[in-house]
Amino acid sequence: MPYLPALRRGAPFLAFFAACSLCAAAALGQVTDNQQIFEPVPARVNARAVTTPPPSDAVVLFDGGNLDAWREVNSDAPASWLLLNNSMTVDRARGASTSIETKRRFGDFQLHIEWSPNPLIDGDGQARGNSGIFLHSQFELQVLDSWDNPTYVNGQAGAIYLQTPPLVNASRPPGEWQSYDIVFEAPRFGPDESLLSPAYVTVLHNGVLIQKRTEIVGATYTDLPSYASRCTPYAYAEEVDCTGAMPLLLQDHGQVVSYRNIWLREL
Ligand code: MG
């Protein structure tokens, strides 16, 4: 039986996990066949998006003009998201998932990205403004409309998906622009392709710290989060070498989410 539904019914583990969300995240690699966490719920913080123009040493990934820095995932096909009002938007009319990734690959980086779920609320929980920023193609920083929209806390906006909830909920109402500022440290592999160091990520959501050099315990959407020298990143069809630099990937989850002002500084 999945342990978290048991938690929701008040199993004895509840007090322990409620007091120690990081312990819960750390335990994910060992205990679960259902990786969702429901408590504690991150406190709300009233904050507003930070709009920072790219500094002089940034790689501009999207300035509203074109999608030249992007392509469809694991493909040579050009990115096909909709360009409108200096933003790019998941093209829901396409039907099939069209997640996109950068043509360039990156190791450690600082990333600024702004995003906005569609203001027309058309679902609840994970079905409301769902997208995602896959760091190194593998590790999802969740994008979701988390304004008055409860879901499992390691699946809300700012979560390292199915791993670590955000420290607080700094979400804005749907339709407003929001910002993530991200510092990502890529995993390191040794000459024998063994893992030397996991990935770490620091995230500010609308200027508020929500992930503080959080250890990423492995790739999203594996049975349990794990690292591998050869892996199959999100929306890839085949294994690839995951020991070096990797693209940045934006998720098409079939819901209308827009992005703008995306720039990155290699570290
Ligand atoms: Mg997502």
mmCIF file of C-alpha atoms and ligand atoms in Angstrom:
data_model
loop_
_atom_site.group_PDB
_atom_site.id
_atom_site.type_symbol
_atom_site.label_atom_id
_atom_site.label_comp_id
_atom_site.label_asym_id
_atom_site.label_seq_id
_atom_site.Cartn_x
_atom_site.Cartn_y
_atom_site.Cartn_z
ATOM 1 C CA MET A 1 0.000 0.000 0.000
ATOM 2 C CA PRO A 2 1.385 3.438 -0.846
ATOM 3 C CA TYR A 3 2.555 5.088 2.334
ATOM 4 C CA LEU A 4 1.247 8.591 1.633
ATOM 5 C CA PRO A 5 -2.424 7.727 1.361
ATOM 6 C CA ALA A 6 -1.831 6.123 4.754
ATOM 7 C CA LEU A 7 -0.418 9.432 5.951
ATOM 8 C CA ARG A 8 -3.565 11.208 4.814
ATOM 9 C CA ARG A 9 -5.586 8.924 7.029
ATOM 10 C CA GLY A 10 -3.470 9.912 10.022
ATOM 11 C CA ALA A 11 -1.027 7.055 10.240
ATOM 12 C CA PRO A 12 1.595 7.322 12.972
ATOM 13 C CA PHE A 13 4.147 8.626 10.489
ATOM 14 C CA LEU A 14 2.187 11.871 10.163
ATOM 15 C CA ALA A 15 3.692 13.761 13.087
ATOM 16 C CA PHE A 16 7.205 12.818 12.034
ATOM 17 C CA PHE A 17 6.759 13.925 8.433
ATOM 18 C CA ALA A 18 4.807 17.035 9.370
ATOM 19 C CA ALA A 19 7.715 18.100 11.562
ATOM 20 C CA CYS A 20 10.374 17.292 9.012
ATOM 21 C CA SER A 21 9.524 17.819 5.359
ATOM 22 C CA LEU A 22 13.177 17.595 4.403
ATOM 23 C CA CYS A 23 13.387 14.235 6.119
ATOM 24 C CA ALA A 24 10.428 13.160 4.024
ATOM 25 C CA ALA A 25 12.182 14.281 0.862
ATOM 26 C CA ALA A 26 15.394 12.584 1.896
ATOM 27 C CA ALA A 27 13.488 9.412 2.531
ATOM 28 C CA LEU A 28 11.990 9.345 -0.944
ATOM 29 C CA GLY A 29 14.756 7.252 -2.349
ATOM 30 C CA GLN A 30 14.027 4.439 0.031
ATOM 31 C CA VAL A 31 10.432 4.111 1.007
ATOM 32 C CA THR A 32 7.835 4.871 -1.532
ATOM 33 C CA ASP A 33 5.792 3.454 -4.322
ATOM 34 C CA ASN A 34 3.804 6.694 -4.319
ATOM 35 C CA GLN A 35 6.066 9.701 -4.092
ATOM 36 C CA GLN A 36 3.447 12.325 -3.339
ATOM 37 C CA ILE A 37 3.730 14.355 -0.105
ATOM 38 C CA PHE A 38 0.702 16.229 1.277
ATOM 39 C CA GLU A 39 1.942 17.918 4.446
ATOM 40 C CA PRO A 40 3.097 20.291 5.697
ATOM 41 C CA VAL A 41 1.533 22.750 3.281
ATOM 42 C CA PRO A 42 3.979 25.601 2.494
ATOM 43 C CA ALA A 43 2.884 28.947 3.926
ATOM 44 C CA ARG A 44 1.684 31.596 1.516
ATOM 45 C CA VAL A 45 3.891 34.621 0.892
ATOM 46 C CA ASN A 46 2.685 37.664 -0.989
ATOM 47 C CA ALA A 47 5.283 38.464 -3.618
ATOM 48 C CA ARG A 48 5.470 39.814 -7.123
ATOM 49 C CA ALA A 49 7.354 38.738 -10.208
ATOM 50 C CA VAL A 50 10.857 39.999 -10.738
ATOM 51 C CA THR A 51 11.487 41.145 -14.296
ATOM 52 C CA THR A 52 15.215 41.405 -14.878
ATOM 53 C CA PRO A 53 16.615 42.192 -18.329
ATOM 54 C CA PRO A 54 19.465 39.947 -19.446
ATOM 55 C CA PRO A 55 22.874 41.071 -18.190
ATOM 56 C CA SER A 56 25.655 41.608 -20.703
ATOM 57 C CA ASP A 57 27.165 38.124 -20.276
ATOM 58 C CA ALA A 58 23.871 36.220 -20.549
ATOM 59 C CA VAL A 59 22.864 33.721 -23.200
ATOM 60 C CA VAL A 60 19.478 35.030 -24.303
ATOM 61 C CA LEU A 61 17.231 32.028 -24.848
ATOM 62 C CA PHE A 62 14.039 33.945 -25.559
ATOM 63 C CA ASP A 63 13.424 37.662 -25.887
ATOM 64 C CA GLY A 64 10.023 37.493 -27.569
ATOM 65 C CA GLY A 65 11.303 37.700 -31.120
ATOM 66 C CA ASN A 66 11.714 34.096 -32.227
ATOM 67 C CA LEU A 67 12.217 30.509 -31.117
ATOM 68 C CA ASP A 68 15.596 30.097 -32.788
ATOM 69 C CA ALA A 69 17.282 28.886 -29.589
ATOM 70 C CA TRP A 70 14.766 26.032 -29.255
ATOM 71 C CA ARG A 71 13.660 22.884 -31.031
ATOM 72 C CA GLU A 72 11.219 20.096 -30.377
ATOM 73 C CA VAL A 73 12.551 17.649 -27.828
ATOM 74 C CA ASN A 74 15.025 15.105 -29.112
ATOM 75 C CA SER A 75 14.409 16.231 -32.669
ATOM 76 C CA ASP A 76 15.695 18.518 -35.366
ATOM 77 C CA ALA A 77 12.186 19.934 -35.851
ATOM 78 C CA PRO A 78 11.837 23.640 -35.098
ATOM 79 C CA ALA A 79 10.034 24.626 -31.899
ATOM 80 C CA SER A 80 6.375 25.211 -32.681
ATOM 81 C CA TRP A 81 4.993 27.052 -29.662
ATOM 82 C CA LEU A 82 2.876 30.131 -30.349
ATOM 83 C CA LEU A 83 4.567 33.520 -30.445
ATOM 84 C CA LEU A 84 2.350 36.304 -29.123
ATOM 85 C CA ASN A 85 2.927 39.525 -27.182
ATOM 86 C CA ASN A 86 6.637 38.849 -26.585
ATOM 87 C CA SER A 87 5.832 35.462 -25.071
ATOM 88 C CA MET A 88 5.771 31.870 -26.234
ATOM 89 C CA THR A 89 2.864 29.615 -25.358
ATOM 90 C CA VAL A 90 2.220 25.887 -25.436
ATOM 91 C CA ASP A 91 0.276 25.191 -28.612
ATOM 92 C CA ARG A 92 -2.620 23.193 -27.265
ATOM 93 C CA ALA A 93 -4.162 22.913 -30.723
ATOM 94 C CA ARG A 94 -1.344 20.633 -31.802
ATOM 95 C CA GLY A 95 -2.736 17.797 -29.718
ATOM 96 C CA ALA A 96 0.400 15.747 -29.353
ATOM 97 C CA SER A 97 2.919 16.874 -26.762
ATOM 98 C CA THR A 98 5.437 19.303 -28.152
ATOM 99 C CA SER A 99 7.848 19.891 -25.312
ATOM 100 C CA ILE A 100 10.795 21.955 -26.430
ATOM 101 C CA GLU A 101 14.458 22.108 -25.507
ATOM 102 C CA THR A 102 17.389 24.422 -26.094
ATOM 103 C CA LYS A 103 19.651 23.642 -29.000
ATOM 104 C CA ARG A 104 22.598 24.462 -26.774
ATOM 105 C CA ARG A 105 23.650 22.349 -23.830
ATOM 106 C CA PHE A 106 24.559 23.689 -20.423
ATOM 107 C CA GLY A 107 26.311 22.482 -17.290
ATOM 108 C CA ASP A 108 26.093 24.786 -14.246
ATOM 109 C CA PHE A 109 24.044 27.916 -14.804
ATOM 110 C CA GLN A 110 22.016 30.816 -13.474
ATOM 111 C CA LEU A 111 18.633 31.039 -15.190
ATOM 112 C CA HIS A 112 15.970 33.719 -15.241
ATOM 113 C CA ILE A 113 12.590 32.742 -16.651
ATOM 114 C CA GLU A 114 9.110 34.246 -16.455
ATOM 115 C CA TRP A 115 5.923 32.233 -16.841
ATOM 116 C CA SER A 116 2.169 32.621 -16.680
ATOM 117 C CA PRO A 117 -0.590 29.992 -16.513
ATOM 118 C CA ASN A 118 -3.638 30.680 -18.635
ATOM 119 C CA PRO A 119 -6.115 32.845 -16.712
ATOM 120 C CA LEU A 120 -9.034 30.656 -17.772
ATOM 121 C CA ILE A 121 -9.117 28.091 -14.995
ATOM 122 C CA ASP A 122 -10.060 24.799 -16.569
ATOM 123 C CA GLY A 123 -9.082 22.203 -14.009
ATOM 124 C CA ASP A 124 -7.859 21.494 -10.515
ATOM 125 C CA GLY A 125 -4.681 20.257 -8.971
ATOM 126 C CA GLN A 126 -2.215 19.058 -11.565
ATOM 127 C CA ALA A 127 -4.670 19.923 -14.362
ATOM 128 C CA ARG A 128 -4.342 23.690 -13.903
ATOM 129 C CA GLY A 129 -1.519 25.506 -15.644
ATOM 130 C CA ASN A 130 0.836 22.550 -15.587
ATOM 131 C CA SER A 131 4.167 22.846 -17.330
ATOM 132 C CA GLY A 132 7.691 22.390 -16.087
ATOM 133 C CA ILE A 133 11.279 23.446 -16.425
ATOM 134 C CA PHE A 134 13.428 20.382 -16.807
ATOM 135 C CA LEU A 135 16.925 21.246 -15.628
ATOM 136 C CA HIS A 136 19.557 19.212 -17.455
ATOM 137 C CA SER A 137 16.615 17.675 -19.370
ATOM 138 C CA GLN A 138 15.891 15.444 -16.395
ATOM 139 C CA PHE A 139 14.991 17.286 -13.188
ATOM 140 C CA GLU A 140 11.600 19.010 -13.177
ATOM 141 C CA LEU A 141 11.084 22.312 -11.422
ATOM 142 C CA GLN A 142 7.305 22.368 -11.416
ATOM 143 C CA VAL A 143 5.317 25.097 -13.136
ATOM 144 C CA LEU A 144 1.678 25.093 -12.006
ATOM 145 C CA ASP A 145 -1.085 27.489 -11.093
ATOM 146 C CA SER A 146 -0.724 27.099 -7.322
ATOM 147 C CA TRP A 147 -2.914 30.063 -6.426
ATOM 148 C CA ASP A 148 -5.705 28.587 -4.300
ATOM 149 C CA ASN A 149 -5.179 25.225 -5.973
ATOM 150 C CA PRO A 150 -4.226 22.493 -3.498
ATOM 151 C CA THR A 151 -2.317 19.471 -4.706
ATOM 152 C CA TYR A 152 0.436 17.315 -3.273
ATOM 153 C CA VAL A 153 3.031 19.753 -1.998
ATOM 154 C CA ASN A 154 5.927 18.209 -3.878
ATOM 155 C CA GLY A 155 3.896 18.755 -7.041
ATOM 156 C CA GLN A 156 2.945 22.417 -6.563
ATOM 157 C CA ALA A 157 4.655 25.363 -8.216
ATOM 158 C CA GLY A 158 8.296 25.565 -7.182
ATOM 159 C CA ALA A 159 8.575 21.923 -6.177
ATOM 160 C CA ILE A 160 11.329 19.674 -7.406
ATOM 161 C CA TYR A 161 8.666 17.413 -8.804
ATOM 162 C CA LEU A 162 7.889 14.400 -6.632
ATOM 163 C CA GLN A 163 10.875 15.259 -4.474
ATOM 164 C CA THR A 164 11.060 18.505 -2.537
ATOM 165 C CA PRO A 165 8.230 21.002 -1.891
ATOM 166 C CA PRO A 166 8.975 24.744 -2.030
ATOM 167 C CA LEU A 167 9.830 26.383 1.289
ATOM 168 C CA VAL A 168 6.837 28.722 0.840
ATOM 169 C CA ASN A 169 4.109 29.322 -1.726
ATOM 170 C CA ALA A 170 4.894 32.627 -3.477
ATOM 171 C CA SER A 171 2.393 32.104 -6.307
ATOM 172 C CA ARG A 172 0.469 34.850 -8.078
ATOM 173 C CA PRO A 173 -3.086 34.518 -9.403
ATOM 174 C CA PRO A 174 -3.476 32.876 -12.823
ATOM 175 C CA GLY A 175 -2.953 35.257 -15.682
ATOM 176 C CA GLU A 176 -0.266 37.236 -13.858
ATOM 177 C CA TRP A 177 3.355 36.815 -14.769
ATOM 178 C CA GLN A 178 5.624 35.040 -12.318
ATOM 179 C CA SER A 179 9.379 34.604 -12.199
ATOM 180 C CA TYR A 180 11.894 31.949 -11.296
ATOM 181 C CA ASP A 181 15.543 32.750 -10.711
ATOM 182 C CA ILE A 182 17.478 29.507 -10.591
ATOM 183 C CA VAL A 183 21.033 28.505 -9.751
ATOM 184 C CA PHE A 184 21.692 24.977 -10.956
ATOM 185 C CA GLU A 185 24.709 22.816 -10.223
ATOM 186 C CA ALA A 186 24.872 19.842 -12.567
ATOM 187 C CA PRO A 187 25.658 16.337 -11.340
ATOM 188 C CA ARG A 188 29.228 15.145 -11.680
ATOM 189 C CA PHE A 189 30.282 11.747 -12.921
ATOM 190 C CA GLY A 190 33.704 10.119 -12.607
ATOM 191 C CA PRO A 191 35.764 8.591 -15.423
ATOM 192 C CA ASP A 192 34.045 5.268 -14.742
ATOM 193 C CA GLU A 193 30.672 7.068 -15.061
ATOM 194 C CA SER A 194 29.916 6.612 -11.347
ATOM 195 C CA LEU A 195 28.141 9.529 -9.654
ATOM 196 C CA LEU A 196 30.590 11.820 -7.861
ATOM 197 C CA SER A 197 28.163 14.573 -6.865
ATOM 198 C CA PRO A 198 24.381 14.980 -7.253
ATOM 199 C CA ALA A 199 22.742 18.061 -8.734
ATOM 200 C CA TYR A 200 21.805 20.992 -6.505
ATOM 201 C CA VAL A 201 19.343 23.784 -7.158
ATOM 202 C CA THR A 202 18.497 27.122 -5.587
ATOM 203 C CA VAL A 203 15.273 28.815 -6.705
ATOM 204 C CA LEU A 204 13.654 32.183 -6.057
ATOM 205 C CA HIS A 205 9.974 32.369 -6.975
ATOM 206 C CA ASN A 206 8.820 35.942 -7.510
ATOM 207 C CA GLY A 207 11.964 37.013 -5.686
ATOM 208 C CA VAL A 208 11.393 34.719 -2.686
ATOM 209 C CA LEU A 209 13.728 31.846 -1.804
ATOM 210 C CA ILE A 210 11.843 28.564 -2.199
ATOM 211 C CA GLN A 211 14.655 26.041 -2.798
ATOM 212 C CA LYS A 212 17.908 26.551 -0.876
ATOM 213 C CA ARG A 213 20.663 24.553 -2.588
ATOM 214 C CA THR A 214 18.343 21.596 -2.576
ATOM 215 C CA GLU A 215 19.941 18.276 -3.398
ATOM 216 C CA ILE A 216 18.196 16.650 -6.334
ATOM 217 C CA VAL A 217 18.029 12.955 -5.576
ATOM 218 C CA GLY A 218 17.679 11.801 -9.156
ATOM 219 C CA ALA A 219 15.876 12.169 -12.449
ATOM 220 C CA THR A 220 12.131 12.848 -12.436
ATOM 221 C CA TYR A 221 9.832 10.093 -13.695
ATOM 222 C CA THR A 222 12.061 7.188 -12.938
ATOM 223 C CA ASP A 223 10.456 4.580 -10.673
ATOM 224 C CA LEU A 224 12.464 6.115 -7.875
ATOM 225 C CA PRO A 225 14.562 9.219 -8.458
ATOM 226 C CA SER A 226 17.962 8.036 -9.583
ATOM 227 C CA TYR A 227 21.070 9.019 -11.507
ATOM 228 C CA ALA A 228 22.462 7.142 -14.448
ATOM 229 C CA SER A 229 25.325 7.840 -16.817
ATOM 230 C CA ARG A 230 22.973 6.849 -19.597
ATOM 231 C CA CYS A 231 19.433 8.080 -19.024
ATOM 232 C CA THR A 232 16.184 8.787 -20.848
ATOM 233 C CA PRO A 233 15.246 12.418 -20.193
ATOM 234 C CA TYR A 234 11.644 13.589 -20.177
ATOM 235 C CA ALA A 235 9.966 13.123 -23.573
ATOM 236 C CA TYR A 236 12.996 11.376 -25.037
ATOM 237 C CA ALA A 237 12.490 8.107 -26.841
ATOM 238 C CA GLU A 238 15.925 6.638 -26.259
ATOM 239 C CA GLU A 239 18.754 6.681 -23.775
ATOM 240 C CA VAL A 240 21.443 9.311 -24.132
ATOM 241 C CA ASP A 241 24.751 10.091 -22.439
ATOM 242 C CA CYS A 242 23.858 12.118 -19.341
ATOM 243 C CA THR A 243 27.343 12.678 -17.948
ATOM 244 C CA GLY A 244 27.994 16.041 -19.575
ATOM 245 C CA ALA A 245 26.129 19.234 -20.406
ATOM 246 C CA MET A 246 22.439 18.841 -21.273
ATOM 247 C CA PRO A 247 19.697 20.994 -22.855
ATOM 248 C CA LEU A 248 17.152 22.965 -20.864
ATOM 249 C CA LEU A 249 13.660 21.603 -21.523
ATOM 250 C CA LEU A 250 10.195 23.168 -21.217
ATOM 251 C CA GLN A 251 7.288 20.813 -20.732
ATOM 252 C CA ASP A 252 4.136 20.709 -22.827
ATOM 253 C CA HIS A 253 1.668 19.141 -20.396
ATOM 254 C CA GLY A 254 -1.299 19.827 -22.658
ATOM 255 C CA GLN A 255 -2.238 23.004 -20.787
ATOM 256 C CA VAL A 256 -1.857 26.615 -21.833
ATOM 257 C CA VAL A 257 1.167 28.158 -20.152
ATOM 258 C CA SER A 258 3.260 31.039 -21.483
ATOM 259 C CA TYR A 259 6.925 31.943 -21.013
ATOM 260 C CA ARG A 260 8.915 35.106 -21.632
ATOM 261 C CA ASN A 261 12.269 36.792 -20.912
ATOM 262 C CA ILE A 262 14.424 33.672 -20.637
ATOM 263 C CA TRP A 263 18.145 34.127 -20.188
ATOM 264 C CA LEU A 264 20.961 32.089 -18.727
ATOM 265 C CA ARG A 265 24.475 32.702 -17.457
ATOM 266 C CA GLU A 266 26.876 29.786 -17.649
ATOM 267 C CA LEU A 267 28.773 29.282 -14.403
HETATM 268 MG MG MG B 1 4.822 19.750 -14.824
#
